[in-house]
């Protein structure tokens, strides 16, 4: 995820931002800190800053769209901002509602990986993140679109959505932490095989390709960590595509190791390129097939053709400009 280039839009500091009312959509299941502690900290800091505020609790993932809509209505009526408190999936769900409105949007990262927050140097600690939020100004942030759905970190099809489904199953049984996520990934790689024959259209040219995964990134931190050089293109109003050849389980484990070492882009089995718009169809069968995709960690089905593109409307992120975290 990257800041939109200054040539596209610039927003200077605005003293009125320091008085923005805050509508907080909170996922109680996210975060390592107890819910009561998080709420106590936020209420205290917002009160000390003289900020009008309200909390909208999403007890289940299915509640997020409704709570986000209620928060948006509350913020619109008070010319305020909407804040998402949760992991990348929670943040994405709230963005779907907030992006078309143009209202300022803030985040309190409380997930497992927090790629969006970390890319902007926003701490996972609730108090630290809230203090930074209270000093932030709205800045335009690039958003990716898969058909009509926004994504901030990545969107994909193939093996990656299956990996996410298996990871969630493991988390339900063994807890939500990175070690569990790692073992879930290993189990998926060793037990699943698959390849997809797809047709790609880019810049008026079509070609067929076999792949185990098509991964489209919009988060430079994530791409840089695994060694994909096209992450730099996110600063040029583009997205980055990564395609993995169909290979066996051992070769996939090797690719996972290369990614952990930041050398994935150097593999002969991995191709990557930047683009502004990319259309993907099944190379065989109906053009209107439904494919399983993953968007910012959430798995769903979408009807083809799948069109990946940069959103013409940026997100007005409340950010203090302190830079990405490692």
PDB file of C-alpha atoms in Angstrom:
ATOM      1  CA  UNK A   1       0.000   0.000   0.000  1.00  0.00           C
ATOM      2  CA  UNK A   2       1.385   3.399  -0.888  1.00  0.00           C
ATOM      3  CA  UNK A   3       0.708   7.078  -0.820  1.00  0.00           C
ATOM      4  CA  UNK A   4      -0.803   8.395  -4.056  1.00  0.00           C
ATOM      5  CA  UNK A   5       1.792  10.527  -5.868  1.00  0.00           C
ATOM      6  CA  UNK A   6       1.613  14.258  -5.210  1.00  0.00           C
ATOM      7  CA  UNK A   7       0.822  14.821  -8.880  1.00  0.00           C
ATOM      8  CA  UNK A   8      -2.535  13.120  -8.344  1.00  0.00           C
ATOM      9  CA  UNK A   9      -3.609  14.880  -5.184  1.00  0.00           C
ATOM     10  CA  UNK A  10      -2.216  16.732  -2.195  1.00  0.00           C
ATOM     11  CA  UNK A  11      -3.848  17.591   1.107  1.00  0.00           C
ATOM     12  CA  UNK A  12      -2.150  19.986   3.476  1.00  0.00           C
ATOM     13  CA  UNK A  13      -2.591  20.162   7.222  1.00  0.00           C
ATOM     14  CA  UNK A  14      -5.970  21.340   8.394  1.00  0.00           C
ATOM     15  CA  UNK A  15      -6.462  22.585  11.943  1.00  0.00           C
ATOM     16  CA  UNK A  16     -10.132  21.558  11.796  1.00  0.00           C
ATOM     17  CA  UNK A  17      -9.044  17.901  11.599  1.00  0.00           C
ATOM     18  CA  UNK A  18      -8.062  18.071  15.267  1.00  0.00           C
ATOM     19  CA  UNK A  19     -11.768  18.382  16.105  1.00  0.00           C
ATOM     20  CA  UNK A  20     -13.134  15.618  13.831  1.00  0.00           C
ATOM     21  CA  UNK A  21     -15.781  13.461  15.541  1.00  0.00           C
ATOM     22  CA  UNK A  22     -14.781   9.786  15.373  1.00  0.00           C
ATOM     23  CA  UNK A  23     -17.092   6.865  14.561  1.00  0.00           C
ATOM     24  CA  UNK A  24     -15.184   3.701  15.520  1.00  0.00           C
ATOM     25  CA  UNK A  25     -16.194   0.361  13.972  1.00  0.00           C
ATOM     26  CA  UNK A  26     -14.648  -2.193  16.305  1.00  0.00           C
ATOM     27  CA  UNK A  27     -14.175  -5.939  15.892  1.00  0.00           C
ATOM     28  CA  UNK A  28     -14.248  -7.280  19.484  1.00  0.00           C
ATOM     29  CA  UNK A  29     -12.564 -10.535  18.397  1.00  0.00           C
ATOM     30  CA  UNK A  30      -9.440  -8.798  17.082  1.00  0.00           C
ATOM     31  CA  UNK A  31      -6.486  -7.635  19.107  1.00  0.00           C
ATOM     32  CA  UNK A  32      -4.378  -9.096  21.870  1.00  0.00           C
ATOM     33  CA  UNK A  33      -5.622  -6.649  24.491  1.00  0.00           C
ATOM     34  CA  UNK A  34      -8.936  -7.399  26.282  1.00  0.00           C
ATOM     35  CA  UNK A  35     -11.922  -5.583  24.800  1.00  0.00           C
ATOM     36  CA  UNK A  36     -12.699  -3.722  28.032  1.00  0.00           C
ATOM     37  CA  UNK A  37      -9.119  -2.440  28.182  1.00  0.00           C
ATOM     38  CA  UNK A  38      -9.197  -1.246  24.559  1.00  0.00           C
ATOM     39  CA  UNK A  39     -12.491   0.574  25.067  1.00  0.00           C
ATOM     40  CA  UNK A  40     -11.278   2.179  28.293  1.00  0.00           C
ATOM     41  CA  UNK A  41      -8.115   3.465  26.625  1.00  0.00           C
ATOM     42  CA  UNK A  42      -9.944   4.851  23.600  1.00  0.00           C
ATOM     43  CA  UNK A  43     -12.658   6.544  25.646  1.00  0.00           C
ATOM     44  CA  UNK A  44     -10.053   8.187  27.880  1.00  0.00           C
ATOM     45  CA  UNK A  45      -7.853   9.434  25.050  1.00  0.00           C
ATOM     46  CA  UNK A  46     -10.759  10.689  22.934  1.00  0.00           C
ATOM     47  CA  UNK A  47     -12.266  12.469  25.941  1.00  0.00           C
ATOM     48  CA  UNK A  48      -8.927  14.072  26.835  1.00  0.00           C
ATOM     49  CA  UNK A  49      -8.641  15.320  23.248  1.00  0.00           C
ATOM     50  CA  UNK A  50     -12.198  16.688  23.319  1.00  0.00           C
ATOM     51  CA  UNK A  51     -13.265  14.421  20.470  1.00  0.00           C
ATOM     52  CA  UNK A  52     -16.907  13.483  20.086  1.00  0.00           C
ATOM     53  CA  UNK A  53     -16.968   9.748  19.453  1.00  0.00           C
ATOM     54  CA  UNK A  54     -19.141   6.644  19.188  1.00  0.00           C
ATOM     55  CA  UNK A  55     -18.437   2.907  18.983  1.00  0.00           C
ATOM     56  CA  UNK A  56     -20.118   0.473  16.594  1.00  0.00           C
ATOM     57  CA  UNK A  57     -19.505  -3.163  17.583  1.00  0.00           C
ATOM     58  CA  UNK A  58     -19.375  -5.919  14.954  1.00  0.00           C
ATOM     59  CA  UNK A  59     -19.749  -9.102  16.987  1.00  0.00           C
ATOM     60  CA  UNK A  60     -19.483 -11.233  13.822  1.00  0.00           C
ATOM     61  CA  UNK A  61     -17.908 -10.686  10.434  1.00  0.00           C
ATOM     62  CA  UNK A  62     -21.383 -10.581   8.901  1.00  0.00           C
ATOM     63  CA  UNK A  63     -22.190  -7.576  11.112  1.00  0.00           C
ATOM     64  CA  UNK A  64     -19.412  -5.403   9.681  1.00  0.00           C
ATOM     65  CA  UNK A  65     -21.280  -3.950   6.655  1.00  0.00           C
ATOM     66  CA  UNK A  66     -24.255  -2.893   8.787  1.00  0.00           C
ATOM     67  CA  UNK A  67     -22.104  -1.425  11.558  1.00  0.00           C
ATOM     68  CA  UNK A  68     -19.954   0.377   8.990  1.00  0.00           C
ATOM     69  CA  UNK A  69     -23.087   1.866   7.413  1.00  0.00           C
ATOM     70  CA  UNK A  70     -24.325   3.050  10.823  1.00  0.00           C
ATOM     71  CA  UNK A  71     -20.916   4.555  11.579  1.00  0.00           C
ATOM     72  CA  UNK A  72     -20.869   6.307   8.206  1.00  0.00           C
ATOM     73  CA  UNK A  73     -24.300   7.824   8.831  1.00  0.00           C
ATOM     74  CA  UNK A  74     -23.205   9.034  12.268  1.00  0.00           C
ATOM     75  CA  UNK A  75     -19.973  10.532  10.878  1.00  0.00           C
ATOM     76  CA  UNK A  76     -21.736  12.190   7.917  1.00  0.00           C
ATOM     77  CA  UNK A  77     -24.212  13.882  10.206  1.00  0.00           C
ATOM     78  CA  UNK A  78     -21.336  15.372  12.236  1.00  0.00           C
ATOM     79  CA  UNK A  79     -18.813  15.916   9.403  1.00  0.00           C
ATOM     80  CA  UNK A  80     -16.525  13.436  11.087  1.00  0.00           C
ATOM     81  CA  UNK A  81     -14.362  10.432  10.245  1.00  0.00           C
ATOM     82  CA  UNK A  82     -14.855   6.658  10.323  1.00  0.00           C
ATOM     83  CA  UNK A  83     -12.263   4.526  12.113  1.00  0.00           C
ATOM     84  CA  UNK A  84     -11.777   0.762  11.666  1.00  0.00           C
ATOM     85  CA  UNK A  85     -10.388  -1.103  14.684  1.00  0.00           C
ATOM     86  CA  UNK A  86      -9.396  -4.640  13.718  1.00  0.00           C
ATOM     87  CA  UNK A  87      -7.285  -6.678  11.312  1.00  0.00           C
ATOM     88  CA  UNK A  88      -6.840  -6.202   7.578  1.00  0.00           C
ATOM     89  CA  UNK A  89     -10.134  -7.991   6.869  1.00  0.00           C
ATOM     90  CA  UNK A  90     -12.060  -5.676   9.225  1.00  0.00           C
ATOM     91  CA  UNK A  91     -10.371  -2.619   7.731  1.00  0.00           C
ATOM     92  CA  UNK A  92     -11.265  -3.801   4.226  1.00  0.00           C
ATOM     93  CA  UNK A  93     -14.925  -4.367   5.131  1.00  0.00           C
ATOM     94  CA  UNK A  94     -15.260  -0.829   6.496  1.00  0.00           C
ATOM     95  CA  UNK A  95     -13.455   0.666   3.496  1.00  0.00           C
ATOM     96  CA  UNK A  96     -16.115  -0.758   1.158  1.00  0.00           C
ATOM     97  CA  UNK A  97     -18.620   1.561   2.825  1.00  0.00           C
ATOM     98  CA  UNK A  98     -16.414   4.595   3.458  1.00  0.00           C
ATOM     99  CA  UNK A  99     -14.510   4.903   0.151  1.00  0.00           C
ATOM    100  CA  UNK A 100     -17.427   6.179  -2.010  1.00  0.00           C
ATOM    101  CA  UNK A 101     -18.305   8.807   0.628  1.00  0.00           C
ATOM    102  CA  UNK A 102     -14.931  10.573   0.545  1.00  0.00           C
ATOM    103  CA  UNK A 103     -14.967  10.910   4.348  1.00  0.00           C
ATOM    104  CA  UNK A 104     -11.654  10.685   6.241  1.00  0.00           C
ATOM    105  CA  UNK A 105     -10.828   7.152   7.334  1.00  0.00           C
ATOM    106  CA  UNK A 106      -8.557   5.982  10.144  1.00  0.00           C
ATOM    107  CA  UNK A 107      -7.284   2.637  11.404  1.00  0.00           C
ATOM    108  CA  UNK A 108      -6.412   1.075  14.741  1.00  0.00           C
ATOM    109  CA  UNK A 109      -4.613  -2.129  13.618  1.00  0.00           C
ATOM    110  CA  UNK A 110      -5.516  -5.138  15.767  1.00  0.00           C
ATOM    111  CA  UNK A 111      -5.047  -8.183  13.525  1.00  0.00           C
ATOM    112  CA  UNK A 112      -2.518 -10.980  13.125  1.00  0.00           C
ATOM    113  CA  UNK A 113      -0.354  -9.481  10.388  1.00  0.00           C
ATOM    114  CA  UNK A 114      -1.580  -5.864  10.140  1.00  0.00           C
ATOM    115  CA  UNK A 115       0.016  -5.248   6.739  1.00  0.00           C
ATOM    116  CA  UNK A 116      -1.978  -2.097   6.085  1.00  0.00           C
ATOM    117  CA  UNK A 117      -1.155  -0.548   9.447  1.00  0.00           C
ATOM    118  CA  UNK A 118       2.493  -1.591   9.370  1.00  0.00           C
ATOM    119  CA  UNK A 119       2.947  -0.175   5.851  1.00  0.00           C
ATOM    120  CA  UNK A 120       2.072   3.212   7.326  1.00  0.00           C
ATOM    121  CA  UNK A 121       3.938   2.797  10.601  1.00  0.00           C
ATOM    122  CA  UNK A 122       0.747   2.595  12.686  1.00  0.00           C
ATOM    123  CA  UNK A 123       1.372   0.611  15.904  1.00  0.00           C
ATOM    124  CA  UNK A 124      -0.695  -2.422  16.905  1.00  0.00           C
ATOM    125  CA  UNK A 125      -0.774  -1.122  20.491  1.00  0.00           C
ATOM    126  CA  UNK A 126      -4.153   0.547  20.991  1.00  0.00           C
ATOM    127  CA  UNK A 127      -2.961   3.527  23.022  1.00  0.00           C
ATOM    128  CA  UNK A 128      -0.024   4.297  20.749  1.00  0.00           C
ATOM    129  CA  UNK A 129      -2.164   3.998  17.610  1.00  0.00           C
ATOM    130  CA  UNK A 130      -4.918   6.186  19.079  1.00  0.00           C
ATOM    131  CA  UNK A 131      -2.456   8.922  20.061  1.00  0.00           C
ATOM    132  CA  UNK A 132      -1.058   8.917  16.524  1.00  0.00           C
ATOM    133  CA  UNK A 133      -4.580   8.976  15.083  1.00  0.00           C
ATOM    134  CA  UNK A 134      -5.443  12.095  17.065  1.00  0.00           C
ATOM    135  CA  UNK A 135      -2.486  13.896  15.440  1.00  0.00           C
ATOM    136  CA  UNK A 136      -3.139  12.623  11.907  1.00  0.00           C
ATOM    137  CA  UNK A 137      -4.176  14.487   8.776  1.00  0.00           C
ATOM    138  CA  UNK A 138      -6.146  13.024   5.820  1.00  0.00           C
ATOM    139  CA  UNK A 139      -3.817  11.963   2.999  1.00  0.00           C
ATOM    140  CA  UNK A 140      -4.784  10.274  -0.300  1.00  0.00           C
ATOM    141  CA  UNK A 141      -3.984   6.551  -0.437  1.00  0.00           C
ATOM    142  CA  UNK A 142      -4.112   4.289  -3.501  1.00  0.00           C
ATOM    143  CA  UNK A 143      -6.856   1.648  -3.479  1.00  0.00           C
ATOM    144  CA  UNK A 144      -7.054  -1.439  -5.692  1.00  0.00           C
ATOM    145  CA  UNK A 145     -10.298  -2.773  -7.130  1.00  0.00           C
ATOM    146  CA  UNK A 146     -11.238  -6.349  -8.020  1.00  0.00           C
ATOM    147  CA  UNK A 147     -14.424  -5.882 -10.040  1.00  0.00           C
ATOM    148  CA  UNK A 148     -16.339  -3.520  -7.771  1.00  0.00           C
ATOM    149  CA  UNK A 149     -14.672  -4.492  -4.474  1.00  0.00           C
ATOM    150  CA  UNK A 150     -11.834  -2.453  -2.980  1.00  0.00           C
ATOM    151  CA  UNK A 151      -8.628  -3.944  -1.609  1.00  0.00           C
ATOM    152  CA  UNK A 152      -5.848  -2.288   0.340  1.00  0.00           C
ATOM    153  CA  UNK A 153      -3.302  -5.115   0.698  1.00  0.00           C
ATOM    154  CA  UNK A 154      -3.865  -7.831  -1.929  1.00  0.00           C
ATOM    155  CA  UNK A 155      -6.341  -9.796  -4.023  1.00  0.00           C
ATOM    156  CA  UNK A 156      -5.716 -13.267  -5.428  1.00  0.00           C
ATOM    157  CA  UNK A 157      -7.048 -16.504  -6.857  1.00  0.00           C
ATOM    158  CA  UNK A 158      -5.704 -20.048  -6.893  1.00  0.00           C
ATOM    159  CA  UNK A 159      -3.785 -21.606  -4.012  1.00  0.00           C
ATOM    160  CA  UNK A 160      -3.717 -18.489  -1.834  1.00  0.00           C
ATOM    161  CA  UNK A 161      -7.491 -18.386  -1.099  1.00  0.00           C
ATOM    162  CA  UNK A 162      -7.341 -22.085  -0.141  1.00  0.00           C
ATOM    163  CA  UNK A 163      -4.438 -21.342   2.177  1.00  0.00           C
ATOM    164  CA  UNK A 164      -6.463 -18.614   3.903  1.00  0.00           C
ATOM    165  CA  UNK A 165      -9.454 -20.936   4.387  1.00  0.00           C
ATOM    166  CA  UNK A 166      -7.231 -23.586   5.962  1.00  0.00           C
ATOM    167  CA  UNK A 167      -5.523 -20.962   8.124  1.00  0.00           C
ATOM    168  CA  UNK A 168      -8.869 -19.828   9.565  1.00  0.00           C
ATOM    169  CA  UNK A 169      -9.822 -23.439  10.318  1.00  0.00           C
ATOM    170  CA  UNK A 170      -6.546 -23.942  12.193  1.00  0.00           C
ATOM    171  CA  UNK A 171      -7.027 -20.684  14.100  1.00  0.00           C
ATOM    172  CA  UNK A 172     -10.461 -21.764  15.286  1.00  0.00           C
ATOM    173  CA  UNK A 173      -8.913 -24.889  16.809  1.00  0.00           C
ATOM    174  CA  UNK A 174      -5.479 -23.668  17.938  1.00  0.00           C
ATOM    175  CA  UNK A 175      -5.695 -19.890  18.391  1.00  0.00           C
ATOM    176  CA  UNK A 176      -4.892 -16.742  16.411  1.00  0.00           C
ATOM    177  CA  UNK A 177      -1.141 -16.199  16.138  1.00  0.00           C
ATOM    178  CA  UNK A 178       1.584 -16.269  13.487  1.00  0.00           C
ATOM    179  CA  UNK A 179       2.923 -19.719  14.465  1.00  0.00           C
ATOM    180  CA  UNK A 180      -0.504 -21.254  13.869  1.00  0.00           C
ATOM    181  CA  UNK A 181      -0.711 -19.405  10.544  1.00  0.00           C
ATOM    182  CA  UNK A 182       2.692 -20.818   9.540  1.00  0.00           C
ATOM    183  CA  UNK A 183       1.734 -24.429  10.306  1.00  0.00           C
ATOM    184  CA  UNK A 184      -1.573 -23.990   8.473  1.00  0.00           C
ATOM    185  CA  UNK A 185       0.332 -22.780   5.420  1.00  0.00           C
ATOM    186  CA  UNK A 186       2.672 -25.770   5.523  1.00  0.00           C
ATOM    187  CA  UNK A 187      -0.261 -28.175   5.808  1.00  0.00           C
ATOM    188  CA  UNK A 188      -1.986 -26.571   2.827  1.00  0.00           C
ATOM    189  CA  UNK A 189       1.101 -26.689   0.636  1.00  0.00           C
ATOM    190  CA  UNK A 190       1.799 -30.335   1.436  1.00  0.00           C
ATOM    191  CA  UNK A 191      -1.769 -31.554   0.988  1.00  0.00           C
ATOM    192  CA  UNK A 192      -3.091 -29.515  -1.964  1.00  0.00           C
ATOM    193  CA  UNK A 193      -2.205 -29.359  -5.596  1.00  0.00           C
ATOM    194  CA  UNK A 194      -3.854 -27.475  -8.371  1.00  0.00           C
ATOM    195  CA  UNK A 195      -3.351 -25.406 -11.449  1.00  0.00           C
ATOM    196  CA  UNK A 196      -5.533 -22.955 -13.299  1.00  0.00           C
ATOM    197  CA  UNK A 197      -5.507 -22.242 -17.003  1.00  0.00           C
ATOM    198  CA  UNK A 198      -6.434 -18.591 -17.323  1.00  0.00           C
ATOM    199  CA  UNK A 199      -6.566 -15.971 -20.027  1.00  0.00           C
ATOM    200  CA  UNK A 200      -5.009 -12.612 -19.202  1.00  0.00           C
ATOM    201  CA  UNK A 201      -5.782  -9.359 -20.990  1.00  0.00           C
ATOM    202  CA  UNK A 202      -3.476  -6.409 -20.440  1.00  0.00           C
ATOM    203  CA  UNK A 203      -3.057  -3.338 -22.614  1.00  0.00           C
ATOM    204  CA  UNK A 204      -5.233  -4.806 -25.362  1.00  0.00           C
ATOM    205  CA  UNK A 205      -3.151  -8.001 -25.573  1.00  0.00           C
ATOM    206  CA  UNK A 206      -4.400 -11.453 -24.554  1.00  0.00           C
ATOM    207  CA  UNK A 207      -2.411 -14.502 -23.518  1.00  0.00           C
ATOM    208  CA  UNK A 208      -3.043 -17.828 -21.811  1.00  0.00           C
ATOM    209  CA  UNK A 209      -1.132 -18.930 -18.720  1.00  0.00           C
ATOM    210  CA  UNK A 210      -1.034 -21.837 -16.298  1.00  0.00           C
ATOM    211  CA  UNK A 211      -0.578 -20.876 -12.668  1.00  0.00           C
ATOM    212  CA  UNK A 212      -1.121 -22.177  -9.166  1.00  0.00           C
ATOM    213  CA  UNK A 213      -1.689 -18.658  -7.862  1.00  0.00           C
ATOM    214  CA  UNK A 214      -2.284 -15.189  -9.268  1.00  0.00           C
ATOM    215  CA  UNK A 215      -1.556 -12.641  -6.570  1.00  0.00           C
ATOM    216  CA  UNK A 216      -2.123  -8.900  -7.025  1.00  0.00           C
ATOM    217  CA  UNK A 217      -0.440  -6.683  -4.461  1.00  0.00           C
ATOM    218  CA  UNK A 218      -1.216  -3.145  -3.307  1.00  0.00           C
ATOM    219  CA  UNK A 219       1.046  -3.101  -0.245  1.00  0.00           C
ATOM    220  CA  UNK A 220       4.711  -2.332  -0.777  1.00  0.00           C
ATOM    221  CA  UNK A 221       5.754  -3.651   2.632  1.00  0.00           C
ATOM    222  CA  UNK A 222       4.348  -7.103   1.860  1.00  0.00           C
ATOM    223  CA  UNK A 223       5.867  -7.204  -1.638  1.00  0.00           C
ATOM    224  CA  UNK A 224       9.272  -5.953  -0.456  1.00  0.00           C
ATOM    225  CA  UNK A 225       9.389  -8.535   2.326  1.00  0.00           C
ATOM    226  CA  UNK A 226       9.128 -11.445  -0.114  1.00  0.00           C
ATOM    227  CA  UNK A 227      11.435  -9.875  -2.709  1.00  0.00           C
ATOM    228  CA  UNK A 228       9.057  -8.652  -5.429  1.00  0.00           C
ATOM    229  CA  UNK A 229      10.671  -5.581  -7.008  1.00  0.00           C
ATOM    230  CA  UNK A 230       7.428  -4.373  -8.604  1.00  0.00           C
ATOM    231  CA  UNK A 231       6.360  -3.045  -5.208  1.00  0.00           C
ATOM    232  CA  UNK A 232       8.011   0.209  -6.234  1.00  0.00           C
ATOM    233  CA  UNK A 233       5.391   0.592  -8.985  1.00  0.00           C
ATOM    234  CA  UNK A 234       2.694   1.189  -6.370  1.00  0.00           C
ATOM    235  CA  UNK A 235       4.020   4.751  -6.178  1.00  0.00           C
ATOM    236  CA  UNK A 236       3.230   5.139  -9.895  1.00  0.00           C
ATOM    237  CA  UNK A 237      -0.529   4.519  -9.841  1.00  0.00           C
ATOM    238  CA  UNK A 238      -0.080   0.798 -10.580  1.00  0.00           C
ATOM    239  CA  UNK A 239      -0.662  -2.585  -8.984  1.00  0.00           C
ATOM    240  CA  UNK A 240       1.783  -5.507  -8.928  1.00  0.00           C
ATOM    241  CA  UNK A 241       0.894  -8.995 -10.188  1.00  0.00           C
ATOM    242  CA  UNK A 242       2.732 -12.147  -9.109  1.00  0.00           C
ATOM    243  CA  UNK A 243       2.147 -15.485 -10.870  1.00  0.00           C
ATOM    244  CA  UNK A 244       3.445 -18.805  -9.533  1.00  0.00           C
ATOM    245  CA  UNK A 245       3.986 -21.743 -11.914  1.00  0.00           C
ATOM    246  CA  UNK A 246       2.233 -25.052 -11.165  1.00  0.00           C
ATOM    247  CA  UNK A 247       4.868 -27.001  -9.194  1.00  0.00           C
ATOM    248  CA  UNK A 248       4.897 -29.852  -6.677  1.00  0.00           C
ATOM    249  CA  UNK A 249       4.668 -29.540  -2.888  1.00  0.00           C
ATOM    250  CA  UNK A 250       8.433 -29.598  -2.293  1.00  0.00           C
ATOM    251  CA  UNK A 251       9.011 -26.895  -4.879  1.00  0.00           C
ATOM    252  CA  UNK A 252       6.225 -24.839  -3.274  1.00  0.00           C
ATOM    253  CA  UNK A 253       7.918 -25.205   0.106  1.00  0.00           C
ATOM    254  CA  UNK A 254      11.104 -23.995  -1.533  1.00  0.00           C
ATOM    255  CA  UNK A 255       9.275 -20.962  -2.882  1.00  0.00           C
ATOM    256  CA  UNK A 256       7.912 -20.305   0.602  1.00  0.00           C
ATOM    257  CA  UNK A 257      11.461 -20.374   1.966  1.00  0.00           C
ATOM    258  CA  UNK A 258      12.630 -17.996  -0.758  1.00  0.00           C
ATOM    259  CA  UNK A 259       9.789 -15.660   0.165  1.00  0.00           C
ATOM    260  CA  UNK A 260      10.764 -15.776   3.844  1.00  0.00           C
ATOM    261  CA  UNK A 261      14.304 -14.816   2.829  1.00  0.00           C
ATOM    262  CA  UNK A 262      13.081 -11.985   0.610  1.00  0.00           C
ATOM    263  CA  UNK A 263      14.153 -13.707  -2.638  1.00  0.00           C
ATOM    264  CA  UNK A 264      10.863 -14.861  -4.180  1.00  0.00           C
ATOM    265  CA  UNK A 265      11.203 -12.607  -7.205  1.00  0.00           C
ATOM    266  CA  UNK A 266      14.449 -14.328  -8.218  1.00  0.00           C
ATOM    267  CA  UNK A 267      12.818 -17.719  -8.778  1.00  0.00           C
ATOM    268  CA  UNK A 268      12.390 -19.148 -12.283  1.00  0.00           C
ATOM    269  CA  UNK A 269       8.929 -20.349 -11.177  1.00  0.00           C
ATOM    270  CA  UNK A 270       7.678 -16.855 -10.296  1.00  0.00           C
ATOM    271  CA  UNK A 271       6.775 -14.069 -12.709  1.00  0.00           C
ATOM    272  CA  UNK A 272       5.797 -10.523 -11.760  1.00  0.00           C
ATOM    273  CA  UNK A 273       4.769  -7.351 -13.555  1.00  0.00           C
ATOM    274  CA  UNK A 274       3.073  -4.017 -12.918  1.00  0.00           C
ATOM    275  CA  UNK A 275      -0.186  -2.859 -14.454  1.00  0.00           C
ATOM    276  CA  UNK A 276      -3.040  -0.371 -14.236  1.00  0.00           C
ATOM    277  CA  UNK A 277      -5.764  -2.783 -15.350  1.00  0.00           C
ATOM    278  CA  UNK A 278      -5.714  -6.552 -15.762  1.00  0.00           C
ATOM    279  CA  UNK A 279      -8.598  -8.783 -16.891  1.00  0.00           C
ATOM    280  CA  UNK A 280      -8.613 -12.501 -16.050  1.00  0.00           C
ATOM    281  CA  UNK A 281     -10.953 -15.158 -17.507  1.00  0.00           C
ATOM    282  CA  UNK A 282     -11.008 -18.950 -17.456  1.00  0.00           C
ATOM    283  CA  UNK A 283      -9.225 -20.116 -20.618  1.00  0.00           C
ATOM    284  CA  UNK A 284     -11.784 -22.921 -20.930  1.00  0.00           C
ATOM    285  CA  UNK A 285     -15.475 -23.107 -20.232  1.00  0.00           C
ATOM    286  CA  UNK A 286     -17.930 -20.310 -19.566  1.00  0.00           C
ATOM    287  CA  UNK A 287     -16.707 -16.737 -19.387  1.00  0.00           C
ATOM    288  CA  UNK A 288     -19.222 -16.251 -16.567  1.00  0.00           C
ATOM    289  CA  UNK A 289     -17.729 -18.823 -14.204  1.00  0.00           C
ATOM    290  CA  UNK A 290     -17.561 -18.106 -10.477  1.00  0.00           C
ATOM    291  CA  UNK A 291     -14.066 -18.323  -9.020  1.00  0.00           C
ATOM    292  CA  UNK A 292     -12.909 -18.385  -5.428  1.00  0.00           C
ATOM    293  CA  UNK A 293     -10.864 -15.276  -4.636  1.00  0.00           C
ATOM    294  CA  UNK A 294      -9.261 -13.745  -1.565  1.00  0.00           C
ATOM    295  CA  UNK A 295      -9.399 -10.009  -0.847  1.00  0.00           C
ATOM    296  CA  UNK A 296      -7.377  -8.665   2.084  1.00  0.00           C
ATOM    297  CA  UNK A 297      -7.565 -12.033   3.810  1.00  0.00           C
ATOM    298  CA  UNK A 298     -11.282 -12.666   3.255  1.00  0.00           C
ATOM    299  CA  UNK A 299     -12.356 -15.484   0.907  1.00  0.00           C
ATOM    300  CA  UNK A 300     -15.379 -15.125  -1.400  1.00  0.00           C
ATOM    301  CA  UNK A 301     -16.657 -16.113  -4.851  1.00  0.00           C
ATOM    302  CA  UNK A 302     -16.754 -13.689  -7.791  1.00  0.00           C
ATOM    303  CA  UNK A 303     -18.111 -13.984 -11.291  1.00  0.00           C
ATOM    304  CA  UNK A 304     -15.639 -13.712 -14.140  1.00  0.00           C
ATOM    305  CA  UNK A 305     -14.232 -11.854 -15.902  1.00  0.00           C
ATOM    306  CA  UNK A 306     -12.140 -10.626 -12.980  1.00  0.00           C
ATOM    307  CA  UNK A 307     -10.924  -7.076 -13.525  1.00  0.00           C
ATOM    308  CA  UNK A 308      -8.086  -5.816 -11.327  1.00  0.00           C
ATOM    309  CA  UNK A 309      -7.481  -2.066 -11.491  1.00  0.00           C
ATOM    310  CA  UNK A 310      -6.496   1.032  -9.557  1.00  0.00           C
ATOM    311  CA  UNK A 311      -9.484   2.852  -8.100  1.00  0.00           C
ATOM    312  CA  UNK A 312      -9.994   6.311  -9.605  1.00  0.00           C
ATOM    313  CA  UNK A 313     -10.920   7.515  -6.111  1.00  0.00           C
ATOM    314  CA  UNK A 314      -8.222   7.411  -3.413  1.00  0.00           C
ATOM    315  CA  UNK A 315      -8.912   6.752   0.255  1.00  0.00           C
ATOM    316  CA  UNK A 316      -8.512   9.753   2.578  1.00  0.00           C
ATOM    317  CA  UNK A 317      -6.453   8.018   5.254  1.00  0.00           C
ATOM    318  CA  UNK A 318      -5.879   9.751   8.572  1.00  0.00           C
ATOM    319  CA  UNK A 319      -2.120   9.309   8.811  1.00  0.00           C
ATOM    320  CA  UNK A 320       0.621  11.217  10.614  1.00  0.00           C
ATOM    321  CA  UNK A 321       3.245  10.573   7.931  1.00  0.00           C
ATOM    322  CA  UNK A 322       5.751   8.844  10.225  1.00  0.00           C
ATOM    323  CA  UNK A 323       6.526   6.124   7.669  1.00  0.00           C
ATOM    324  CA  UNK A 324       6.306   2.339   7.395  1.00  0.00           C
ATOM    325  CA  UNK A 325       7.285  -0.099  10.112  1.00  0.00           C
ATOM    326  CA  UNK A 326       9.715  -2.957   9.536  1.00  0.00           C
TER     327      UNK A 326
END
